[in-house]
XYZ file of C-alpha atoms in Angstrom:
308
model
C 39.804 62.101 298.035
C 42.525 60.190 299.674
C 44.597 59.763 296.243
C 44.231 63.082 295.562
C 45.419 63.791 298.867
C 48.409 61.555 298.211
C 49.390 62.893 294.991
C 49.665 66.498 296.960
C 51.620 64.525 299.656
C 54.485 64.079 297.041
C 57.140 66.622 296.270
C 59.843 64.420 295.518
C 60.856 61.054 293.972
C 63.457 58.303 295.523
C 65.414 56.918 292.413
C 66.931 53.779 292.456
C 70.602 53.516 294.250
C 73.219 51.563 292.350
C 74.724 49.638 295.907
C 73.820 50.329 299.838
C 77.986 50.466 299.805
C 79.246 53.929 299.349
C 82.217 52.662 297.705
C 80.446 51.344 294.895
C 78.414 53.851 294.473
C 81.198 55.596 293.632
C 82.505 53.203 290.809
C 79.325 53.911 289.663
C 79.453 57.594 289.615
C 83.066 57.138 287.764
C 81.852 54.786 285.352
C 78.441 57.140 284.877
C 81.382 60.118 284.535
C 83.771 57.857 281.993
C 80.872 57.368 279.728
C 79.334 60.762 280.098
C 82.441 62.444 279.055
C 82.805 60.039 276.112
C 79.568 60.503 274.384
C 79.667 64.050 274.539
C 83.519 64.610 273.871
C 82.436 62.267 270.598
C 79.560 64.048 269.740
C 80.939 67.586 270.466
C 83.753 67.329 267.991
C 81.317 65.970 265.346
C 79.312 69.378 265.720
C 82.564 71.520 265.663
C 83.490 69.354 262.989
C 80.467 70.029 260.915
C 80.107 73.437 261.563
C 83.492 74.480 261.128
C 83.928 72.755 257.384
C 82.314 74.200 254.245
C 82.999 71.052 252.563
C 80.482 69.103 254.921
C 77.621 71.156 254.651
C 75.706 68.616 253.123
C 72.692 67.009 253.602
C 74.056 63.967 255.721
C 76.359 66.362 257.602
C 73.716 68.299 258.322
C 71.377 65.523 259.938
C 74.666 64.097 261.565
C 74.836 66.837 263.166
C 71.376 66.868 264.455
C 71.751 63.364 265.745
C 75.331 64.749 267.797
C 72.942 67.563 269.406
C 70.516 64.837 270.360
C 72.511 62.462 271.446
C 74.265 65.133 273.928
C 71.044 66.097 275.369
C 69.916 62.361 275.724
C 72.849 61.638 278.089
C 72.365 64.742 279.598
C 68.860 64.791 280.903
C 69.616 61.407 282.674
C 72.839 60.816 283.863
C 74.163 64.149 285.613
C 71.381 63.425 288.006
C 72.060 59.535 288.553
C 75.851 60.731 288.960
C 75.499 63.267 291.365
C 73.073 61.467 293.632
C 75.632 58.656 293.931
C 78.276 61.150 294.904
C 76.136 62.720 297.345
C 74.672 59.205 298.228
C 71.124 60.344 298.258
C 68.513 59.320 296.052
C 66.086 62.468 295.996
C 64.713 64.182 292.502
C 62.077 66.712 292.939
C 58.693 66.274 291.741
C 59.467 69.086 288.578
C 62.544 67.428 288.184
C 61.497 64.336 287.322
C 58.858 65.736 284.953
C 61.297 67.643 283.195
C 63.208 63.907 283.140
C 60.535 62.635 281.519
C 60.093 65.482 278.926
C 63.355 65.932 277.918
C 64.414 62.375 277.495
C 60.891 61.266 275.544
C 61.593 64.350 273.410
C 65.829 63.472 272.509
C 64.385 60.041 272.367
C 61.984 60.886 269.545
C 64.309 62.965 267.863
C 66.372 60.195 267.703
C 64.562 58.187 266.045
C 63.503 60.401 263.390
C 66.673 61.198 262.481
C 68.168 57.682 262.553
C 65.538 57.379 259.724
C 66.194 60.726 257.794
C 69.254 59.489 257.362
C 68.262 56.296 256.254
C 66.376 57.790 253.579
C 69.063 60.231 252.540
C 71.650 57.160 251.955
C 68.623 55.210 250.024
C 68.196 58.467 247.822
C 72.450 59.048 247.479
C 73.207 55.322 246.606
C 69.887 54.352 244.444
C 69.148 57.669 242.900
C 72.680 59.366 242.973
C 70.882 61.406 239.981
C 68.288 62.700 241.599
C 69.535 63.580 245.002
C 70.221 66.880 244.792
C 66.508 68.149 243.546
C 65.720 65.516 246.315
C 67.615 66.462 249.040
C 67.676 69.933 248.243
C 68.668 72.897 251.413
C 64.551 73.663 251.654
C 63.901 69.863 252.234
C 66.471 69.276 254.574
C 65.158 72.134 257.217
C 61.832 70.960 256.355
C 62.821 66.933 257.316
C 64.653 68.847 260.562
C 62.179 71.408 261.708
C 59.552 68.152 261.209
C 61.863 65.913 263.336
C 62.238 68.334 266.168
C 58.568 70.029 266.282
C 56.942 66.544 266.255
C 59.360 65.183 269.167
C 58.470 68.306 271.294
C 55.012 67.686 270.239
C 55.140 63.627 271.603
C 56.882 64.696 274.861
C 54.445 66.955 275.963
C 51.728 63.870 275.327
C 53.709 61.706 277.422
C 55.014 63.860 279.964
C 51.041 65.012 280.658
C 49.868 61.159 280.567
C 52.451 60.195 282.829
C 51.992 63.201 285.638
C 48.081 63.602 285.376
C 47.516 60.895 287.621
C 48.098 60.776 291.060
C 51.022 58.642 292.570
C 50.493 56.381 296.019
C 54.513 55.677 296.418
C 57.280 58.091 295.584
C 60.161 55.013 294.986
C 61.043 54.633 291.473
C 62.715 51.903 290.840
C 65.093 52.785 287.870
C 68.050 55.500 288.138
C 65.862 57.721 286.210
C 61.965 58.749 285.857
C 61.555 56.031 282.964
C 57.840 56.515 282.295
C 56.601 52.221 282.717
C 58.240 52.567 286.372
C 56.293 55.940 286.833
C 52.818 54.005 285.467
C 53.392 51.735 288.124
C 53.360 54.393 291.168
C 50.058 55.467 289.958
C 46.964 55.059 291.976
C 44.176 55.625 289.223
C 43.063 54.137 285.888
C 44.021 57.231 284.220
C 47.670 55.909 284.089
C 45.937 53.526 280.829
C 45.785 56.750 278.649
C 49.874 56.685 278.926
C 49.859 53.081 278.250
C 47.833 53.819 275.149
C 50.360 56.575 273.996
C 53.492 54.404 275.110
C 52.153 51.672 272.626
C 51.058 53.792 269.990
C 54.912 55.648 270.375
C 56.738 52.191 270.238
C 54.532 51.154 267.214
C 55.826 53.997 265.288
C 59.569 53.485 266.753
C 59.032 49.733 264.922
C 57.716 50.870 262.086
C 60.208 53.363 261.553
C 62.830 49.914 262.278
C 61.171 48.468 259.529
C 61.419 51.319 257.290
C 65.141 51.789 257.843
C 65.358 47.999 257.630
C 63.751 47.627 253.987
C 66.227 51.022 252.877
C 69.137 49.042 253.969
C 68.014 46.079 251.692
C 67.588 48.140 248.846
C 70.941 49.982 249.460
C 73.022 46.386 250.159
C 71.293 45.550 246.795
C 72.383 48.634 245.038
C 75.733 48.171 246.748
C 76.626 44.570 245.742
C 76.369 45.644 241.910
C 79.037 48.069 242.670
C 82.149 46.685 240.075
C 84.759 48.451 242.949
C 85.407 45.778 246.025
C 87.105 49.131 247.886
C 83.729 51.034 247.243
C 81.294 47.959 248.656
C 83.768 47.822 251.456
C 83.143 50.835 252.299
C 79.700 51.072 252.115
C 78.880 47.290 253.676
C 81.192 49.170 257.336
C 78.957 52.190 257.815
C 75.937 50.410 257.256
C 76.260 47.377 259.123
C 77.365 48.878 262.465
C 74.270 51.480 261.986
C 71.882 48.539 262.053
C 73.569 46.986 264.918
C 73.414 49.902 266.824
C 69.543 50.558 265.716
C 68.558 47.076 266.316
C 69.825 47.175 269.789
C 67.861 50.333 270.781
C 64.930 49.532 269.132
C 64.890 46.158 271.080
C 65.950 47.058 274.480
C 63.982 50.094 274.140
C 60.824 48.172 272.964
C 61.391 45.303 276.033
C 62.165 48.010 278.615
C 58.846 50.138 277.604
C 56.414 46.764 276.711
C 57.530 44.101 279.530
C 55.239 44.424 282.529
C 57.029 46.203 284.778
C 57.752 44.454 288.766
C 57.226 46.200 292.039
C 60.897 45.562 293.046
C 64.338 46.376 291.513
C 65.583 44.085 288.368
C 69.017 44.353 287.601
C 67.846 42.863 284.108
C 65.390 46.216 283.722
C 68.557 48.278 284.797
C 70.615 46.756 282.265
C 68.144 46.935 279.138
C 67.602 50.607 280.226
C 71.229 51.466 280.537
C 71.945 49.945 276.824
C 69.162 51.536 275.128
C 70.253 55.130 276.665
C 73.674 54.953 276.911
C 74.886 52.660 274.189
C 73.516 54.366 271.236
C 74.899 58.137 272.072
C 77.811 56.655 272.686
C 78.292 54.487 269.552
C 77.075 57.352 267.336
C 79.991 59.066 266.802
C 82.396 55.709 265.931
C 80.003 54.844 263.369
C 79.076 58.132 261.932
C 82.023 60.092 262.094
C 85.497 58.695 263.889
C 85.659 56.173 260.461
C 84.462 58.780 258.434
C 87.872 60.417 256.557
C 86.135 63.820 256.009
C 85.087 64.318 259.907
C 88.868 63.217 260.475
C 90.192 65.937 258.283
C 88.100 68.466 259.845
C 89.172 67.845 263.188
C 92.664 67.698 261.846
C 92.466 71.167 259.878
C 90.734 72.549 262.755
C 93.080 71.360 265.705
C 96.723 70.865 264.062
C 96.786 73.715 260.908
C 98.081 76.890 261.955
């Protein structure tokens, strides 16, 4: 009766403030802006980009695109928050608030993965079966591979986001800058909390399989690469898929230690910093690796911005 009672007792959250000093809670609402405004300046002219150009309606345009739109609404569900609390130098989110935290960032999160790995597969089918990719990767199985993507990320969300909330909460301070579901688990006062563990492990299971999967494509695709007779063309290939991996490897890790590691009752700057990488570092990235080395995005943007 009493946890009940406390659950009904909470209408709000306290995130986790950056510094006691105002003053550097400010660098850390410029530094939250500078990065903000990077990821989705980057991934906003990648959309226009796309959408604006007939020549890149293709497959891996297409699903680049995607990963822009998700990669914008990451950043977006998380840091406006963090940003203006530091401003205002108060550390309130409201209970719905922080549920729709939790939603929308499991559900970008998701996407992101399964996109990361459509396009994993679409390079695997382009370099090692040039011949058949276009009854592969034909329009039909494209929306299909999209509409899949999105649906089943909405689908995982609302798991996670009802495991997380249907138990009741005995303390209201979260100890991360945003409502990251293992510091929510630990505010909980009941063993239902364990049916969330169970769908956080089954989720990062998938997340490392899909690693793997992407991991064993970009074997096969180095190997198809290296028997390329141009040095220029395994040049080019070797640069976008390196960084990729990079980038992959360091969400899936930090991701993985951030959701797995047993989470503390107090503040750990090493949680805050795993969390920060695996949320901010990959939206951010996305559009060097994808698109700012990519010559057709560049001529798009230059058609669309300097022809009259």
């Amino acid at each position: 009766m009493g946890k009940t009672d406390n659950k009904s007792t909470i209408s709000e959250f306290l995130l986790l403030e950056f510094s006691a000093i105002w003053e550097l809670q400010i660098l850390h609402f410029i530094l939250f802006l500078a990065l903000y405004l990077a990821t989705v300046t980057g991934n906003l002219l990648i959309i226009v980009a796309v959408a604006s150009d007939h020549h890149l309606h293709t497959p891996m345009y297409f699903f680049l695109m995607n990963l822009a739109m998700q990669d914008i609404g990451s950043v977006s569900a998380i840091v406006p928050k963090s940003m203006t609390n530091s401003l205002m130098n108060v550390r309130q989110i409201s209970y719905s608030g922080c549920v729709a935290q939790v939603f929308l960032f499991v559900l970008f999160l998701g996407a992101d993965v399964a996109l990361l790995t459509a396009m994993a597969y679409d390079r695997y089918v382009a370099i090692c079966n040039p011949l058949q990719y276009e009854m592969v990767m034909n329009r039909k199985a494209c929306i299909q591979i999209i509409a899949s993507a999105w649906i089943s990320s909405v689908f995982n969300a609302m798991l996670h986001a009802t495991g997380t909330f249907l138990t009741p909460f005995c303390s209201k301070i979260v100890n991360q800058f945003f409502c990251e579901i293992p510091k929510m688990l630990k505010l909980a006062c009941s063993d239902i909390y364990q049916i969330e563990i169970g769908l956080v492990g089954f989720s990062v299971s998938i997340v490392l399989g899909c690693f793997i999967f992407i991991f064993v494509t970009y074997v096969q695709i180095f190997t198809a690469v290296l028997k390329i007779p141009s040095a220029q063309g395994r040049q080019k290939a070797f640069s976008t898929c390196l960084p990729h991996l990079i980038v992959l490897s360091t969400f899936s890790f930090t991701g993985s230690f951030a959701y797995l590691k047993p989470t503390s009752k107090t503040p750990s700057y090493l949680d805050l910093a795993f969390t920060i990488i695996y949320s901010m570092v990959p939206p951010l990235l996305n559009p060097v690796i994808y698109s700012m080395r990519n010559k057709e995005i560049k001529n798009a943007l230059s058609k669309l911005f300097f022809s009259r």
